[in-house]
Tab-separated table of C-alpha atoms in Angstrom:
chain	number	residue	atom	x	y	z
F	173	LEU	CA	116.436	77.188	96.914
F	174	LEU	CA	116.607	76.462	93.158
F	175	GLY	CA	113.112	77.696	92.660
F	176	LEU	CA	114.058	80.922	94.288
F	177	VAL	CA	117.383	81.352	92.265
F	178	ALA	CA	115.063	80.752	89.063
F	179	LEU	CA	112.676	83.258	90.122
F	180	THR	CA	115.228	85.799	90.947
F	181	ALA	CA	117.131	85.166	87.506
F	182	GLY	CA	113.688	85.517	85.668
F	183	ALA	CA	112.941	88.723	87.362
F	184	SER	CA	116.316	90.219	86.749
F	185	ALA	CA	116.375	89.147	83.149
F	186	ARG	CA	112.715	90.703	82.820
F	187	VAL	CA	114.236	94.020	84.067
F	188	ALA	CA	117.043	93.691	81.928
F	189	LEU	CA	114.882	93.212	78.782
F	190	ALA	CA	112.863	96.340	79.954
F	191	THR	CA	109.579	94.261	80.332
F	192	CYS	CA	108.502	95.446	83.853
F	193	PRO	CA	104.886	94.582	84.192
F	194	THR	CA	102.603	97.672	83.579
F	195	GLY	CA	102.021	99.258	87.005
F	196	ALA	CA	99.325	101.558	87.911
F	197	MET	CA	99.589	105.014	86.497
F	198	VAL	CA	98.669	107.635	89.160
F	199	SER	CA	97.800	111.282	88.110
F	200	VAL	CA	99.623	113.836	90.529
F	201	LEU	CA	98.586	117.515	89.976
F	202	ALA	CA	100.493	120.348	91.574
F	203	PRO	CA	100.224	124.154	91.206
F	204	ALA	CA	102.489	125.609	88.402
F	205	GLY	CA	105.168	127.027	90.873
F	206	SER	CA	105.502	123.642	92.691
F	207	LEU	CA	105.957	121.419	89.552
F	208	ALA	CA	109.708	120.890	89.861
F	209	SER	CA	109.514	119.683	93.548
F	210	ALA	CA	106.474	117.338	92.944
F	211	ARG	CA	108.400	115.645	89.920
F	212	GLU	CA	111.343	115.262	92.453
F	213	LEU	CA	109.101	113.595	95.046
F	214	ALA	CA	107.713	111.199	92.252
F	215	GLN	CA	111.300	110.344	91.151
F	216	ALA	CA	112.124	109.414	94.706
F	217	TYR	CA	109.100	107.344	95.093
F	218	GLU	CA	109.565	105.421	91.878
F	219	ARG	CA	113.356	104.936	92.781
F	220	GLU	CA	112.621	103.481	96.252
F	221	THR	CA	109.941	101.134	95.131
F	222	ALA	CA	111.969	100.039	92.171
F	223	ALA	CA	114.786	99.180	94.580
F	224	ASP	CA	112.665	96.452	96.203
F	225	ASN	CA	111.050	95.243	93.191
F	226	PHE	CA	113.698	94.081	90.961
F	227	GLY	CA	114.215	97.607	89.373
F	228	CYS	CA	110.329	97.835	88.620
F	229	PRO	CA	108.402	100.785	90.311
F	230	VAL	CA	105.103	99.829	91.958
F	231	ALA	CA	103.370	102.536	90.036
F	232	ARG	CA	104.064	105.239	87.266
F	233	LEU	CA	103.490	108.798	88.404
F	234	LEU	CA	102.161	111.239	85.933
F	235	VAL	CA	102.889	114.544	87.449
F	236	TYR	CA	101.527	117.922	85.702
F	237	SER	CA	100.466	121.107	86.712
F	238	ALA	CA	98.226	124.141	86.213
F	239	PRO	CA	98.003	127.677	87.794
F	240	ALA	CA	96.018	127.565	91.027
F	241	VAL	CA	93.227	129.600	89.677
F	242	GLU	CA	92.788	127.190	86.747
F	243	ILE	CA	92.950	124.193	89.087
F	244	ASN	CA	90.239	125.780	91.241
F	245	ALA	CA	87.995	126.357	88.260
F	246	ALA	CA	88.550	122.721	86.883
F	247	MET	CA	87.368	121.393	90.259
F	248	ALA	CA	84.283	123.364	90.301
F	249	ALA	CA	83.528	122.173	86.828
F	250	GLY	CA	83.772	118.671	87.923
F	251	TRP	CA	87.062	118.051	85.907
F	252	SER	CA	85.011	117.575	82.542
F	253	ASP	CA	86.479	116.755	79.079
F	254	GLU	CA	87.692	120.309	78.516
F	255	GLU	CA	89.755	120.267	81.674
F	256	ARG	CA	91.194	116.888	80.713
F	257	VAL	CA	92.151	118.459	77.208
F	258	GLN	CA	93.554	121.838	78.874
F	259	ILE	CA	95.377	120.457	82.098
F	260	GLY	CA	95.438	116.675	82.026
F	261	PRO	CA	93.255	113.661	83.568
F	262	ALA	CA	91.295	114.218	86.624
F	263	PRO	CA	93.907	113.986	89.540
F	264	ASP	CA	94.422	110.706	91.865
F	265	VAL	CA	96.407	112.919	94.124
F	266	TRP	CA	96.569	116.840	94.224
F	267	LEU	CA	99.547	118.157	95.893
F	268	ALA	CA	98.018	121.458	97.046
F	269	ASP	CA	100.171	124.490	98.131
F	270	TRP	CA	98.191	124.826	101.206
F	271	SER	CA	94.886	124.048	102.798
F	272	GLY	CA	93.197	127.079	101.902
F	273	GLU	CA	93.349	125.983	98.186
F	274	VAL	CA	91.395	122.800	99.155
F	275	ARG	CA	88.798	124.827	101.019
F	276	GLN	CA	88.359	127.226	98.292
F	277	ALA	CA	88.142	124.451	95.663
F	278	THR	CA	85.531	122.629	97.903
F	279	ALA	CA	83.411	125.807	98.299
F	280	ALA	CA	83.656	126.693	94.664
F	281	THR	CA	82.295	123.086	93.794
F	282	ALA	CA	79.513	123.331	96.213
F	283	ALA	CA	78.532	126.677	94.905
F	284	ALA	CA	78.428	125.043	91.311
F	285	GLY	CA	76.009	122.334	92.802
F	286	ARG	CA	78.578	119.635	92.846
F	287	THR	CA	80.452	117.755	95.606
F	288	LEU	CA	84.357	117.634	95.379
F	289	PRO	CA	85.173	113.736	95.721
F	290	VAL	CA	87.733	114.218	98.054
F	291	ARG	CA	88.604	110.890	99.955
F	292	GLN	CA	91.182	112.252	102.180
F	293	ALA	CA	93.436	115.191	102.600
F	294	ARG	CA	96.556	115.315	104.935
F	295	THR	CA	99.167	117.718	105.641
F	296	ILE	CA	102.513	116.423	104.475
F	297	ALA	CA	104.691	119.324	105.039
F	298	SER	CA	104.843	122.978	105.741
F	299	THR	CA	107.054	126.056	104.824
F	300	PRO	CA	106.810	129.668	106.087
F	301	VAL	CA	106.819	132.825	104.295
F	302	ILE	CA	109.967	134.818	104.739
F	303	VAL	CA	111.888	137.653	103.281
F	304	ALA	CA	115.096	136.761	101.227
F	305	ALA	CA	117.606	139.257	101.102
F	306	PRO	CA	121.376	139.682	100.981
F	307	ASP	CA	123.351	139.819	104.473
F	308	GLU	CA	123.488	143.548	104.417
F	309	ALA	CA	119.702	144.148	104.488
F	310	ASP	CA	118.838	145.876	107.809
F	311	LEU	CA	116.223	143.405	108.669
F	312	SER	CA	115.746	141.400	111.971
F	313	ASP	CA	114.120	137.919	112.781
F	314	GLY	CA	111.069	138.314	114.696
F	315	THR	CA	109.922	141.654	113.085
F	316	PRO	CA	106.234	141.658	111.802
F	317	LEU	CA	106.381	141.048	108.133
F	318	PRO	CA	104.638	144.469	107.442
F	319	SER	CA	107.483	146.208	109.369
F	320	MET	CA	110.122	144.319	107.336
F	321	ILE	CA	108.607	145.702	104.280
F	322	GLU	CA	108.510	149.124	105.519
F	323	SER	CA	111.948	148.860	106.529
F	324	LEU	CA	112.962	148.006	102.975
F	325	LYS	CA	111.086	151.011	101.793
F	326	ALA	CA	112.682	153.352	104.233
F	327	ASP	CA	116.147	152.118	103.213
F	328	ARG	CA	115.136	152.635	99.550
F	329	TRP	CA	115.413	148.785	99.004
F	330	LYS	CA	113.030	147.191	96.383
F	331	ALA	CA	110.550	144.393	97.617
F	332	ALA	CA	109.822	141.788	95.014
F	333	VAL	CA	106.313	140.342	96.195
F	334	PRO	CA	104.574	137.584	94.243
F	335	ASP	CA	101.288	138.265	92.390
F	336	ALA	CA	98.328	138.419	94.574
F	337	ALA	CA	96.759	135.433	92.661
F	338	THR	CA	99.340	133.253	93.806
F	339	SER	CA	99.169	131.508	97.213
F	340	VAL	CA	102.398	133.222	98.623
F	341	GLY	CA	101.401	136.615	97.217
F	342	ALA	CA	98.054	136.372	98.936
F	343	LEU	CA	99.252	135.161	102.252
F	344	ALA	CA	101.970	137.744	102.376
F	345	ARG	CA	99.562	140.591	101.980
F	346	ILE	CA	97.318	139.452	104.980
F	347	PRO	CA	99.393	140.664	107.739
F	348	SER	CA	99.635	144.162	106.064
F	349	TYR	CA	95.907	144.408	105.364
F	350	ARG	CA	95.083	143.726	109.182
F	351	ARG	CA	94.130	147.268	110.550
F	352	PRO	CA	95.989	147.992	113.674
F	353	ALA	CA	94.157	149.018	116.850
F	354	GLY	CA	93.518	152.712	116.801
F	355	GLU	CA	94.107	153.267	113.135
F	356	SER	CA	91.328	154.941	111.341
F	357	THR	CA	89.625	153.416	108.287
F	358	THR	CA	90.877	156.376	106.139
F	359	ALA	CA	94.506	156.035	107.539
F	360	ASN	CA	94.436	152.220	106.797
F	361	LEU	CA	93.256	152.760	103.216
F	362	THR	CA	95.930	155.091	102.641
F	363	ARG	CA	98.574	152.927	104.213
F	364	LEU	CA	97.561	150.031	102.031
F	365	SER	CA	97.494	152.188	98.930
F	366	HIS	CA	101.128	153.339	99.537
F	367	LEU	CA	102.165	149.626	100.055
F	368	GLU	CA	100.761	148.670	96.863
F	369	ARG	CA	102.218	151.310	95.024
F	370	TYR	CA	105.561	150.797	96.632
F	371	VAL	CA	105.561	146.962	95.595
F	372	ASP	CA	104.516	147.679	92.219
F	373	GLN	CA	107.111	150.381	91.713
F	374	SER	CA	109.742	147.730	92.961
F	375	LEU	CA	108.541	145.357	90.446
F	376	ASP	CA	108.664	147.928	87.666
F	377	ASP	CA	112.160	149.142	88.736
F	378	GLY	CA	113.453	145.447	88.774
F	379	ARG	CA	112.057	144.860	85.451
F	380	PHE	CA	109.973	141.996	86.894
F	381	ALA	CA	107.434	140.151	84.516
F	382	LEU	CA	103.536	140.887	85.524
F	383	GLY	CA	101.930	138.232	87.295
F	384	SER	CA	105.137	136.649	88.469
F	385	ASP	CA	105.213	134.064	91.211
F	386	ALA	CA	107.932	133.390	93.852
F	387	THR	CA	110.179	131.171	91.597
F	388	ALA	CA	109.801	133.630	88.671
F	389	LEU	CA	110.695	136.446	90.800
F	390	LEU	CA	113.996	134.665	91.905
F	391	CYS	CA	114.763	133.091	88.689
F	392	ALA	CA	114.233	136.337	86.710
F	393	ASP	CA	117.097	137.785	84.507
F	394	ALA	CA	119.683	139.146	86.999
F	395	ALA	CA	117.673	137.599	89.918
F	396	VAL	CA	119.808	138.743	92.676
F	397	ARG	CA	119.468	142.483	92.279
F	398	ASP	CA	121.241	145.123	94.322
F	399	ARG	CA	119.133	146.181	97.406
F	400	THR	CA	116.184	143.710	96.835
F	401	GLY	CA	114.267	141.753	99.151
F	402	TYR	CA	112.135	138.935	98.094
F	403	VAL	CA	108.869	137.709	99.807
F	404	VAL	CA	108.926	134.101	99.196
F	405	THR	CA	108.805	130.727	101.029
F	406	GLU	CA	111.482	129.012	102.966
F	407	GLN	CA	111.410	126.362	100.446
F	408	ASP	CA	111.789	128.784	97.501
F	409	LEU	CA	114.837	130.267	99.156
F	410	ALA	CA	116.418	126.932	99.972
F	411	ARG	CA	115.815	125.572	96.153
F	412	PHE	CA	117.163	128.989	94.931
F	413	ASN	CA	120.518	128.870	96.841
F	414	ASN	CA	121.084	125.100	96.208
F	415	GLY	CA	120.614	125.689	92.435
F	416	SER	CA	117.338	123.476	92.192
F	417	ALA	CA	115.206	126.392	91.097
F	418	CYS	CA	117.310	128.182	88.591
F	419	GLY	CA	120.887	126.989	88.523
F	420	PRO	CA	123.792	128.329	90.710
F	421	GLN	CA	123.114	131.773	92.131
F	422	THR	CA	124.459	134.215	94.730
F	423	ASN	CA	123.165	133.079	98.174
F	424	LEU	CA	120.426	135.112	99.862
F	425	ARG	CA	119.479	134.508	103.556
F	426	ALA	CA	116.242	134.032	105.138
F	427	PHE	CA	114.610	136.721	107.664
F	428	TYR	CA	111.686	135.123	109.504
F	429	ALA	CA	108.860	137.453	110.432
F	430	ALA	CA	106.848	137.426	113.631
F	431	ASP	CA	103.584	135.378	113.029
F	432	THR	CA	104.512	134.798	109.681
F	433	PRO	CA	101.961	133.088	107.377
F	434	VAL	CA	102.564	129.313	106.882
F	435	LEU	CA	101.766	127.251	103.720
F	436	ASP	CA	100.692	123.489	104.796
F	437	ARG	CA	101.261	121.365	101.910
F	438	GLN	CA	98.401	118.905	101.443
F	439	ALA	CA	98.161	115.469	99.688
F	440	VAL	CA	94.596	115.368	98.504
F	441	LEU	CA	93.201	111.962	97.414
F	442	PHE	CA	90.111	111.590	95.305
F	443	GLY	CA	87.322	109.095	94.539
F	444	TRP	CA	86.469	110.037	91.103
F	445	PRO	CA	83.540	107.650	89.741
F	446	GLN	CA	85.428	106.735	86.545
F	447	THR	CA	88.664	105.718	88.642
F	448	SER	CA	89.583	102.107	89.149
F	449	THR	CA	90.136	100.580	92.433
F	450	ARG	CA	93.764	99.643	91.465
F	451	ARG	CA	94.402	103.356	90.826
F	452	THR	CA	92.763	104.528	93.944
F	453	SER	CA	95.084	101.955	95.885
F	454	ALA	CA	98.056	103.006	94.227
F	455	ALA	CA	97.413	106.717	94.858
F	456	ALA	CA	96.883	105.768	98.599
F	457	ARG	CA	100.213	104.091	98.863
F	458	TYR	CA	101.975	107.135	97.428
F	459	ALA	CA	100.277	109.341	99.852
F	460	ASP	CA	101.236	106.944	102.731
F	461	TRP	CA	104.837	107.095	101.563
F	462	LEU	CA	104.967	110.844	101.687
F	463	THR	CA	104.435	110.562	105.314
F	464	GLY	CA	106.661	107.745	105.833
F	465	PRO	CA	110.646	107.637	106.183
F	466	GLY	CA	111.228	107.832	102.536
F	467	GLY	CA	108.760	110.495	101.850
F	468	ARG	CA	109.956	112.758	104.551
F	469	ALA	CA	113.490	112.593	103.506
F	470	ALA	CA	112.589	113.432	100.068
F	471	LEU	CA	110.319	116.385	101.366
F	472	MET	CA	113.338	117.655	103.234
F	473	ALA	CA	115.538	117.196	100.032
F	474	ALA	CA	112.854	119.433	98.334
F	475	GLY	CA	113.223	122.191	100.883
F	476	LEU	CA	110.122	121.484	102.820
F	477	ARG	CA	109.597	120.789	106.660
F	478	PRO	CA	107.826	117.420	106.796
F	479	ALA	CA	104.702	117.309	109.281
F	480	GLY	CA	106.225	117.208	112.823
F	481	ALA	CA	109.702	117.646	111.843
F	482	THR	CA	112.452	120.368	111.319
F	483	LEU	CA	114.180	121.274	108.294
F	484	GLY	CA	117.617	120.158	107.685
F	485	GLN	CA	120.537	122.585	107.171
F	486	GLN	CA	120.020	124.196	103.929
F	487	PRO	CA	121.978	127.298	102.556
F	488	GLY	CA	120.639	130.704	103.680
F	489	VAL	CA	118.120	128.995	105.962
F	490	ARG	CA	117.872	128.768	109.758
F	491	PRO	CA	115.801	125.953	110.821
F	492	ASP	CA	116.148	126.757	114.612
F	493	VAL	CA	114.560	130.092	114.029
F	494	TRP	CA	111.037	128.992	112.980
F	495	PRO	CA	108.773	127.946	114.380
């Protein structure tokens, strides 16, 4: 008993003197638009592990980001010294926005004559693409996404759609680019041309910056503009409404399309040749935490739906509508 008391007192004194033993440093990479939520997850992990370890987290998580296009190029290049300078260290964990990014990076690396050293990739959460708009928008859940956008156009609303280079922007365009049965090639090209012109005009009229992702659109100056619908994710909307994205705002509500595109958030673990076993093990523990009780709670707080679970009540979001 005396030995245990002495050990506890010694540990507490060590913490009080800020002399926690140096834990493993885990590099966590996130796409630029998901940096804030990735940092929130890291902070939740460090807090939880510190609570059971005399105030000392079991690992330090270095969270950094880059645009998805740059991440893909860096993976294909084998994460050389140039990428370490421009982006950061070779990631131990990559929190990809969706599995398509992982497939694309794997294919690009193979095309460059390399093998992406992925040890494991798992789905940790998901978030559907929705249309965020004020209550007075004449939209209905269960309507195809292209029809929702056409309704906005017909009612002389603006449609703020993220840049096509972003995951949300690319996925949001897929339903519109599918050619309906019976539509000729000429009619299809004409319809798509009109759609892109309408989206471009909406961005110009709203004075949105070129190349904006979902967060940039929502958080632009005078973000909640009159008669504007935003094609974003459920997570983007939840974080916008609760003030996590860009401070207190006027609430928007989510309209859920039929067969909506879904971003399946991924935790990708790597086995780079230069990575120590200690870091590899620490990264694996973090990935395991993301799918455990603490991680699932943190994912929900970040506006995501943990794998196999629904989303809790969030402003403007209807977790009972989808899936």
